CSV table of C-alpha atoms and ligand atoms in Angstrom, one decimal:
chain,number,residue,atom,x,y,z
A,27,MET,CA,-10.9,18.9,-70.4
A,28,ALA,CA,-11.0,20.5,-67.1
A,29,LYS,CA,-13.5,19.0,-64.7
A,30,GLN,CA,-15.8,21.1,-62.6
A,31,ILE,CA,-16.3,20.9,-59.2
A,32,LEU,CA,-19.2,22.9,-57.5
A,33,ILE,CA,-19.1,23.3,-53.7
A,34,LEU,CA,-22.1,23.9,-51.8
A,35,PRO,CA,-21.2,24.2,-48.1
A,36,GLY,CA,-24.9,25.0,-47.0
A,37,ASP,CA,-26.1,25.7,-43.4
A,38,GLY,CA,-24.8,24.8,-39.9
A,39,VAL,CA,-21.4,22.4,-39.9
A,40,GLY,CA,-21.7,22.3,-43.6
A,41,LYS,CA,-19.6,25.2,-43.9
A,42,GLU,CA,-16.9,24.3,-41.4
A,43,VAL,CA,-16.4,20.7,-42.9
A,44,SER,CA,-16.6,22.0,-46.6
A,45,THR,CA,-13.6,24.3,-45.6
A,46,SER,CA,-11.8,21.1,-44.7
A,47,ALA,CA,-12.6,19.1,-47.7
A,48,VAL,CA,-11.7,22.3,-50.1
A,49,GLU,CA,-8.4,22.2,-48.2
A,50,VAL,CA,-7.5,18.7,-49.2
A,51,LEU,CA,-8.9,19.3,-52.7
A,52,ASP,CA,-6.6,22.2,-53.0
A,53,TYR,CA,-3.5,20.3,-51.7
A,54,PHE,CA,-4.3,17.5,-54.5
A,55,ILE,CA,-5.2,20.2,-57.5
A,56,SER,CA,-1.8,21.8,-56.7
A,57,GLU,CA,0.4,18.5,-56.2
A,58,GLU,CA,-1.2,16.7,-58.9
A,59,ASN,CA,-1.7,19.8,-61.4
A,60,LEU,CA,-5.6,18.7,-61.6
A,61,ASP,CA,-7.3,20.5,-64.4
A,62,PHE,CA,-10.2,21.5,-62.0
A,63,ASN,CA,-12.7,24.5,-62.5
A,64,ILE,CA,-13.7,25.2,-58.9
A,65,ILE,CA,-16.8,27.0,-58.2
A,66,GLU,CA,-18.7,28.1,-54.7
A,67,ALA,CA,-22.1,29.2,-54.4
A,68,GLU,CA,-24.9,28.9,-51.4
A,69,ILE,CA,-27.4,26.5,-50.8
A,70,GLY,CA,-30.1,25.7,-48.3
A,71,GLY,CA,-30.9,28.5,-45.7
A,72,ALA,CA,-27.8,30.5,-46.9
A,73,SER,CA,-29.3,30.9,-50.2
A,74,TYR,CA,-32.8,31.5,-48.9
A,75,GLU,CA,-31.1,34.3,-46.9
A,76,LYS,CA,-29.2,36.0,-49.8
A,77,TYR,CA,-31.5,35.3,-52.7
A,78,GLY,CA,-35.2,34.0,-51.4
A,79,SER,CA,-34.6,30.8,-52.7
A,80,PRO,CA,-32.9,27.5,-51.3
A,81,LEU,CA,-31.7,26.3,-55.0
A,82,THR,CA,-31.6,29.6,-57.4
A,83,ASP,CA,-32.1,28.5,-61.2
A,84,GLU,CA,-28.5,29.7,-61.5
A,85,THR,CA,-26.7,27.4,-58.9
A,86,LEU,CA,-29.3,24.4,-60.2
A,87,ASP,CA,-27.7,25.1,-63.8
A,88,ILE,CA,-24.1,25.1,-62.7
A,89,ALA,CA,-24.6,22.0,-60.9
A,90,LYS,CA,-26.2,20.7,-63.9
A,91,ASN,CA,-23.0,21.4,-65.9
A,92,SER,CA,-20.6,20.1,-63.2
A,93,ASP,CA,-18.9,17.0,-62.9
A,94,THR,CA,-19.2,17.0,-59.2
A,95,VAL,CA,-21.2,18.8,-56.3
A,96,LEU,CA,-19.6,18.7,-53.2
A,97,PHE,CA,-22.4,19.3,-51.0
A,98,GLY,CA,-22.1,20.2,-47.2
A,99,ALA,CA,-25.4,20.2,-45.3
A,100,VAL,CA,-28.9,22.3,-45.1
A,101,GLY,CA,-31.1,23.0,-42.6
A,102,GLY,CA,-31.7,24.9,-39.0
A,103,PRO,CA,-34.5,25.8,-37.0
A,104,GLN,CA,-34.6,29.5,-38.2
A,105,TRP,CA,-36.0,28.1,-41.5
A,106,GLU,CA,-38.3,25.4,-40.0
A,107,ASP,CA,-41.5,27.3,-40.4
A,108,LEU,CA,-41.0,28.6,-44.1
A,109,GLU,CA,-43.4,27.9,-46.6
A,110,TRP,CA,-42.7,24.1,-48.1
A,111,ASP,CA,-41.1,25.3,-51.4
A,112,LEU,CA,-38.6,27.5,-49.3
A,113,ARG,CA,-37.4,25.1,-47.0
A,114,PRO,CA,-33.8,24.2,-46.9
A,115,GLU,CA,-34.3,20.5,-47.7
A,116,GLN,CA,-36.3,21.5,-51.0
A,117,ALA,CA,-32.6,22.2,-52.1
A,118,LEU,CA,-31.4,18.8,-51.7
A,119,LEU,CA,-34.5,17.3,-53.1
A,120,GLY,CA,-34.5,19.4,-56.1
A,121,LEU,CA,-30.7,18.9,-57.0
A,122,ARG,CA,-31.6,15.0,-56.9
A,123,LYS,CA,-34.2,15.2,-59.2
A,124,SER,CA,-33.1,17.5,-61.6
A,125,LEU,CA,-29.7,15.8,-61.9
A,126,GLY,CA,-31.3,12.6,-62.0
A,127,LEU,CA,-29.2,11.1,-59.0
A,128,PHE,CA,-30.8,7.8,-58.4
A,129,ALA,CA,-28.4,5.9,-56.9
A,130,ASN,CA,-27.6,6.7,-53.6
A,131,LEU,CA,-24.5,4.8,-51.9
A,132,ARG,CA,-23.9,4.9,-48.1
A,133,PRO,CA,-21.2,3.0,-46.8
A,134,ALA,CA,-21.3,2.1,-43.1
A,135,PHE,CA,-18.1,0.9,-42.0
A,136,LEU,CA,-16.2,1.0,-38.5
A,137,PHE,CA,-12.7,1.7,-37.7
A,138,ASN,CA,-12.0,-1.1,-35.0
A,139,GLU,CA,-10.2,1.4,-32.7
A,140,LEU,CA,-13.7,3.4,-32.7
A,141,ALA,CA,-15.8,0.6,-31.4
A,142,SER,CA,-16.2,2.0,-28.3
A,143,ALA,CA,-18.2,4.8,-29.4
A,144,SER,CA,-20.4,2.7,-30.9
A,145,PRO,CA,-23.8,2.3,-29.2
A,146,LEU,CA,-23.6,-1.6,-30.0
A,147,LYS,CA,-21.1,-3.9,-28.0
A,148,ASN,CA,-17.8,-4.3,-29.7
A,149,HIS,CA,-18.1,-8.1,-30.7
A,150,ILE,CA,-21.6,-7.2,-32.8
A,151,ILE,CA,-20.0,-4.4,-34.6
A,152,GLU,CA,-16.3,-5.3,-34.8
A,153,ASP,CA,-15.1,-5.2,-38.9
A,154,LEU,CA,-18.5,-3.7,-39.9
A,155,ASP,CA,-18.6,-2.8,-43.6
A,156,ILE,CA,-21.7,-2.5,-45.3
A,157,LEU,CA,-22.8,-0.7,-48.2
A,158,ILE,CA,-26.7,0.8,-48.5
A,159,VAL,CA,-27.7,1.2,-52.2
A,160,ARG,CA,-30.8,3.8,-51.7
A,161,GLU,CA,-33.0,4.6,-54.5
A,162,LEU,CA,-33.1,8.2,-54.5
A,163,THR,CA,-35.1,10.0,-57.3
A,164,GLY,CA,-38.6,8.0,-57.0
A,165,GLY,CA,-40.6,6.2,-54.6
A,166,VAL,CA,-42.9,7.8,-52.0
A,167,TYR,CA,-40.5,10.9,-51.9
A,168,PHE,CA,-41.6,12.1,-55.3
A,169,GLY,CA,-44.6,9.9,-56.5
A,170,GLU,CA,-48.1,11.8,-57.9
A,171,PRO,CA,-50.4,12.3,-56.9
A,172,ARG,CA,-49.5,13.9,-53.8
A,173,GLY,CA,-51.0,16.5,-51.6
A,174,LEU,CA,-53.0,17.7,-48.6
A,175,VAL,CA,-57.0,18.3,-49.2
A,176,GLU,CA,-58.0,21.2,-46.6
A,177,ASN,CA,-61.6,21.5,-48.4
A,178,GLU,CA,-63.2,18.4,-47.1
A,179,ASP,CA,-64.1,16.9,-44.0
A,180,PRO,CA,-62.2,15.2,-42.6
A,181,LYS,CA,-59.2,16.8,-43.8
A,182,TYR,CA,-56.7,14.6,-45.5
A,183,ALA,CA,-53.1,14.3,-46.9
A,184,PHE,CA,-51.7,11.6,-49.2
A,185,ASN,CA,-48.1,10.5,-50.9
A,186,THR,CA,-47.9,7.6,-53.6
A,187,MET,CA,-45.2,5.1,-53.2
A,188,ILE,CA,-44.5,4.3,-57.1
A,189,TYR,CA,-42.1,2.3,-58.6
A,190,ASN,CA,-42.0,1.1,-62.5
A,191,GLU,CA,-39.7,-1.8,-63.6
A,192,GLU,CA,-37.2,0.4,-65.0
A,193,GLU,CA,-36.4,2.4,-61.9
A,194,ILE,CA,-36.1,-0.9,-60.1
A,195,ARG,CA,-33.8,-2.4,-62.6
A,196,ARG,CA,-31.4,0.3,-62.4
A,197,ILE,CA,-30.9,0.7,-59.2
A,198,ALA,CA,-30.8,-2.8,-58.5
A,199,THR,CA,-28.1,-3.0,-61.2
A,200,VAL,CA,-25.8,-0.6,-59.4
A,201,ALA,CA,-26.5,-2.6,-56.5
A,202,PHE,CA,-25.7,-6.2,-57.9
A,203,LYS,CA,-22.8,-4.8,-59.6
A,204,ALA,CA,-21.6,-3.5,-56.0
A,205,ALA,CA,-22.1,-6.7,-54.6
A,206,MET,CA,-20.0,-8.2,-57.6
A,207,ASP,CA,-17.0,-5.8,-56.5
A,208,ARG,CA,-17.4,-6.5,-52.6
A,209,ASN,CA,-18.5,-9.6,-51.0
A,210,LYS,CA,-21.0,-10.9,-53.4
A,211,LYS,CA,-24.2,-10.7,-51.0
A,212,LEU,CA,-27.2,-8.3,-51.7
A,213,CYS,CA,-30.3,-8.4,-49.5
A,214,SER,CA,-33.1,-6.5,-51.3
A,215,VAL,CA,-35.3,-4.8,-48.7
A,216,GLU,CA,-38.9,-3.7,-48.7
A,217,LYS,CA,-42.5,-4.3,-47.4
A,218,ALA,CA,-43.7,-7.1,-49.8
A,219,ASN,CA,-46.1,-8.8,-47.2
A,220,VAL,CA,-48.2,-5.4,-47.4
A,221,LEU,CA,-47.5,-3.3,-50.1
A,222,GLU,CA,-48.1,-4.1,-54.1
A,223,VAL,CA,-45.0,-1.7,-54.8
A,224,SER,CA,-42.7,-4.1,-52.5
A,225,LYS,CA,-44.2,-7.4,-54.4
A,226,PHE,CA,-43.2,-5.8,-57.2
A,227,TRP,CA,-40.0,-4.7,-56.3
A,228,ARG,CA,-39.2,-8.3,-55.2
A,229,GLU,CA,-40.2,-9.9,-58.3
A,230,VAL,CA,-38.0,-7.6,-60.4
A,231,VAL,CA,-35.1,-8.1,-58.3
A,232,THR,CA,-35.5,-11.9,-58.3
A,233,ASP,CA,-35.7,-11.8,-61.9
A,234,MET,CA,-32.5,-9.7,-62.1
A,235,SER,CA,-30.7,-12.2,-60.0
A,236,ALA,CA,-30.3,-15.1,-63.1
A,237,ASP,CA,-27.7,-12.4,-64.5
A,238,TYR,CA,-25.5,-12.1,-61.4
A,239,PRO,CA,-25.2,-15.8,-60.9
A,240,GLU,CA,-22.4,-15.3,-58.3
A,241,VAL,CA,-24.2,-12.9,-56.1
A,242,ALA,CA,-26.2,-14.6,-53.0
A,243,LEU,CA,-29.2,-12.5,-53.2
A,244,SER,CA,-31.8,-12.5,-50.2
A,245,HIS,CA,-35.0,-10.5,-49.5
A,246,GLN,CA,-36.0,-9.0,-46.1
A,247,LEU,CA,-38.7,-7.0,-44.8
A,248,ALA,CA,-37.9,-3.6,-43.6
A,249,ASP,CA,-39.0,-3.8,-40.2
A,250,ASN,CA,-36.8,-6.9,-39.9
A,251,THR,CA,-33.9,-5.1,-41.4
A,252,ALA,CA,-34.3,-2.5,-38.9
A,253,MET,CA,-33.8,-5.1,-35.9
A,254,GLN,CA,-31.5,-7.2,-37.8
A,255,LEU,CA,-29.1,-4.2,-38.3
A,256,VAL,CA,-29.2,-3.7,-34.5
A,257,LEU,CA,-28.8,-7.3,-33.6
A,258,ASN,CA,-26.4,-8.8,-36.2
A,259,PRO,CA,-25.2,-6.1,-38.8
A,260,ASN,CA,-22.3,-8.2,-40.3
A,261,GLN,CA,-24.9,-10.5,-41.7
A,262,TYR,CA,-24.9,-7.7,-44.7
A,263,ASP,CA,-22.6,-6.9,-47.5
A,264,VAL,CA,-24.8,-4.8,-49.8
A,265,ILE,CA,-28.3,-3.8,-48.9
A,266,VAL,CA,-30.6,-2.4,-51.7
A,267,SER,CA,-33.9,-0.5,-50.8
A,268,SER,CA,-36.4,2.1,-51.9
A,269,ASN,CA,-35.9,5.9,-51.2
A,270,LEU,CA,-38.0,5.7,-48.1
A,271,PHE,CA,-36.8,2.4,-46.6
A,272,GLY,CA,-33.4,3.3,-47.2
A,273,ASP,CA,-33.3,6.6,-46.0
A,274,ILE,CA,-34.6,5.1,-42.4
A,275,LEU,CA,-32.2,1.9,-42.4
A,276,SER,CA,-29.1,4.0,-43.9
A,277,ASP,CA,-29.5,5.9,-40.4
A,278,ILE,CA,-29.8,3.1,-38.3
A,279,ALA,CA,-26.7,1.4,-40.3
A,280,ALA,CA,-24.5,5.1,-39.6
A,281,THR,CA,-25.0,5.3,-36.1
A,282,LEU,CA,-23.3,1.7,-35.8
A,283,SER,CA,-20.2,3.0,-36.6
A,284,GLY,CA,-20.1,4.9,-33.8
A,285,SER,CA,-20.1,8.4,-35.1
A,286,ILE,CA,-22.1,9.4,-38.1
A,287,GLY,CA,-19.4,12.1,-38.5
A,288,MET,CA,-17.1,9.5,-40.4
A,289,LEU,CA,-19.6,8.6,-42.8
A,290,PRO,CA,-19.7,9.6,-46.7
A,291,SER,CA,-22.2,9.3,-49.3
A,292,ALA,CA,-22.3,9.5,-53.2
A,293,SER,CA,-25.5,10.4,-55.1
A,294,LEU,CA,-25.0,9.0,-58.9
A,295,ASN,CA,-27.0,9.5,-62.0
A,296,GLY,CA,-25.2,6.5,-63.9
A,297,SER,CA,-23.3,8.7,-66.4
A,298,GLY,CA,-20.2,9.8,-64.0
A,299,GLN,CA,-21.8,12.7,-62.5
A,300,GLY,CA,-22.3,12.6,-58.7
A,301,MET,CA,-23.2,14.6,-56.0
A,302,TYR,CA,-21.3,13.7,-52.5
A,303,GLU,CA,-22.2,14.7,-49.1
A,304,PRO,CA,-21.9,13.7,-45.6
A,305,CYS,CA,-24.1,11.6,-43.9
A,306,HIS,CA,-24.4,13.7,-41.1
A,307,GLY,CA,-27.0,16.8,-41.3
A,308,SER,CA,-26.1,20.5,-40.5
A,309,ALA,CA,-26.0,19.8,-36.9
A,310,PRO,CA,-26.9,23.4,-36.0
A,311,ASP,CA,-26.3,22.7,-32.1
A,312,ILE,CA,-22.5,22.8,-32.7
A,313,ALA,CA,-22.4,24.9,-35.8
A,314,GLY,CA,-19.6,27.6,-35.7
A,315,GLN,CA,-17.7,26.3,-32.6
A,316,ASP,CA,-14.8,24.3,-34.9
A,317,ILE,CA,-15.8,21.2,-33.3
A,318,ALA,CA,-17.7,19.5,-36.0
A,319,ASN,CA,-15.9,16.0,-37.6
A,320,PRO,CA,-15.0,16.7,-41.0
A,321,ILE,CA,-14.1,13.1,-41.9
A,322,ALA,CA,-17.5,12.4,-43.6
A,323,MET,CA,-17.0,15.7,-45.7
A,324,ILE,CA,-13.2,14.6,-46.7
A,325,SER,CA,-14.2,11.2,-47.3
A,326,SER,CA,-17.0,12.2,-49.5
A,327,LEU,CA,-14.5,14.0,-51.6
A,328,ALA,CA,-12.9,10.7,-51.9
A,329,MET,CA,-15.6,9.0,-53.4
A,330,ALA,CA,-15.8,11.9,-55.6
A,331,PHE,CA,-12.1,11.1,-56.5
A,332,GLU,CA,-13.4,7.5,-57.2
A,333,TYR,CA,-16.9,8.0,-59.0
A,334,SER,CA,-16.8,11.0,-60.9
A,335,LEU,CA,-13.2,12.3,-61.2
A,336,GLU,CA,-11.6,9.4,-62.3
A,337,ARG,CA,-8.6,9.6,-59.7
A,338,LYS,CA,-9.5,6.4,-57.8
A,339,ASP,CA,-5.6,6.5,-56.7
A,340,LEU,CA,-6.4,10.0,-54.9
A,341,ALA,CA,-9.4,8.3,-53.2
A,342,GLN,CA,-7.1,5.6,-51.8
A,343,LYS,CA,-4.8,8.3,-50.7
A,344,ILE,CA,-7.4,10.1,-48.7
A,345,GLN,CA,-8.9,6.7,-47.2
A,346,SER,CA,-5.8,5.5,-46.2
A,347,ALA,CA,-4.8,8.9,-44.6
A,348,ILE,CA,-7.9,8.8,-42.6
A,349,LYS,CA,-7.0,5.1,-41.2
A,350,ILE,CA,-4.0,6.5,-40.2
A,351,PHE,CA,-5.1,9.5,-38.7
A,352,ILE,CA,-7.6,7.3,-36.4
A,353,ASN,CA,-4.9,5.1,-35.8
A,354,GLN,CA,-2.6,7.4,-34.7
A,355,GLY,CA,-5.0,8.2,-32.0
A,356,ASN,CA,-6.6,11.5,-33.3
A,357,ARG,CA,-10.0,12.1,-32.0
A,358,THR,CA,-12.5,15.1,-32.9
A,359,LYS,CA,-15.0,15.8,-30.2
A,360,ASP,CA,-17.5,13.5,-31.2
A,361,ILE,CA,-15.3,10.3,-31.4
A,362,ALA,CA,-13.1,11.3,-28.1
A,363,THR,CA,-12.7,9.3,-25.3
A,364,SER,CA,-11.2,11.7,-23.1
A,365,GLU,CA,-11.6,15.5,-22.7
A,366,GLU,CA,-8.7,16.2,-25.4
A,367,PHE,CA,-9.9,16.3,-29.0
A,368,ILE,CA,-8.8,17.5,-32.6
A,369,ARG,CA,-10.7,20.8,-34.1
A,370,THR,CA,-12.3,20.9,-37.1
A,371,SER,CA,-9.8,23.2,-38.5
A,372,GLU,CA,-7.1,20.9,-37.4
A,373,VAL,CA,-7.9,17.8,-39.0
A,374,ALA,CA,-7.4,18.6,-43.0
A,375,PRO,CA,-3.7,20.0,-42.3
A,376,ILE,CA,-3.2,16.8,-40.3
A,377,LEU,CA,-4.1,14.5,-43.1
A,378,ILE,CA,-2.2,16.6,-45.7
A,379,GLU,CA,1.0,16.0,-43.8
A,380,ILE,CA,-0.3,12.3,-43.4
A,381,ILE,CA,-0.4,12.3,-47.2
A,382,GLN,CA,2.9,13.7,-47.9
A,383,ASN,CA,4.7,11.5,-45.4
A,384,GLU,CA,3.4,8.5,-47.1
A,385,GLN,CA,4.3,9.7,-50.4
A,386,LYS,CA,7.7,10.0,-49.1
A,387,ASN,CA,7.6,6.3,-48.0
B,568,IPM,C1,-30.9,12.3,-46.0
B,568,IPM,C2,-32.0,13.1,-45.6
B,568,IPM,C3,-32.8,13.8,-46.3
B,568,IPM,C4,-33.8,12.5,-47.3
B,568,IPM,C5,-33.6,15.3,-46.0
B,568,IPM,C6,-32.9,15.7,-45.3
B,568,IPM,C7,-34.7,15.3,-47.0
B,568,IPM,O1,-32.7,12.7,-44.3
B,568,IPM,O2,-30.5,12.7,-47.1
B,568,IPM,O3,-31.1,11.1,-45.7
B,568,IPM,O4,-34.6,12.4,-46.3
B,568,IPM,O5,-33.5,11.9,-48.0
B,569,MG,MG1,-32.2,10.5,-43.9
């Protein structure tokens, strides 16, 4: 049966980087005769402008029926003052929740050639290769009750950080399994010294460790992890955390790699369906200038091939082409060390050429 892929370029640089990823996708579709059905739709601000909503019911329906969603980026200053429900970010949260994409995989790795682009000293980040597993459909992002009470004095606002045992077990299972496939180290991050929900999280994860005797499990407090990620990031293999802490820690980890423009992500629901997006946002300040780095988006396509499209071989082809691309000295503006740089629109054609050359060898 044909696999359905929904492309949601979104706003800002989301459009440009999606174009690059689609070029690579199109190449494989024709080269490998893939039975893929590709649909493209608006999301975020672009959708709001056209339909008055950042995520229409129709788009959501298509997403639910797709094997893979390739998501560019959403947001921009022109939509910042919109009512809550109309803001571009709501499209992202709506898709995550409606598709049940509870497991967010955020790898942070360094191409050693790019070490000088990292804000940290070379010897600290060399060989960096971490996977952050972030819970994505629960916690304080979605917890009820929540709200703003304006008719009392003083006014107040509140959210609820809540996890049930099942939610903790299913995200920790993803993390334990990922650790088994990697270096068998898992660090679970929370604030068990302050929050009941974190204390419970720690108990559940500890209880599960008996099922994964080969995995060395450790626990860390989130503030300490923020510091340790900068001091000694190579102590980590897999990190598992809640929605909020995972959000914060994954940005820190991404920065270590020199450019957030290099890092992909996958959001999975456990039944093969996934949404794939670059870790960077819509970067409105550089949008439309053909200078964004599309590698995070193309790498996200690689993750889609691996986790949703059952073509790990093609994922590997993309990943090794990216390595060669960097190795050959190709640099987009964000990682360039001289005045010269490769433009967004030039990246996919170079990668495709590399893939073709590799094929011949
Ligand atoms: C992310 C982003 C989102 C989040 C925003 C845009 C809602 O920061 O994907 O990390 O907080 O999850
Ligand atoms: Mg974030």
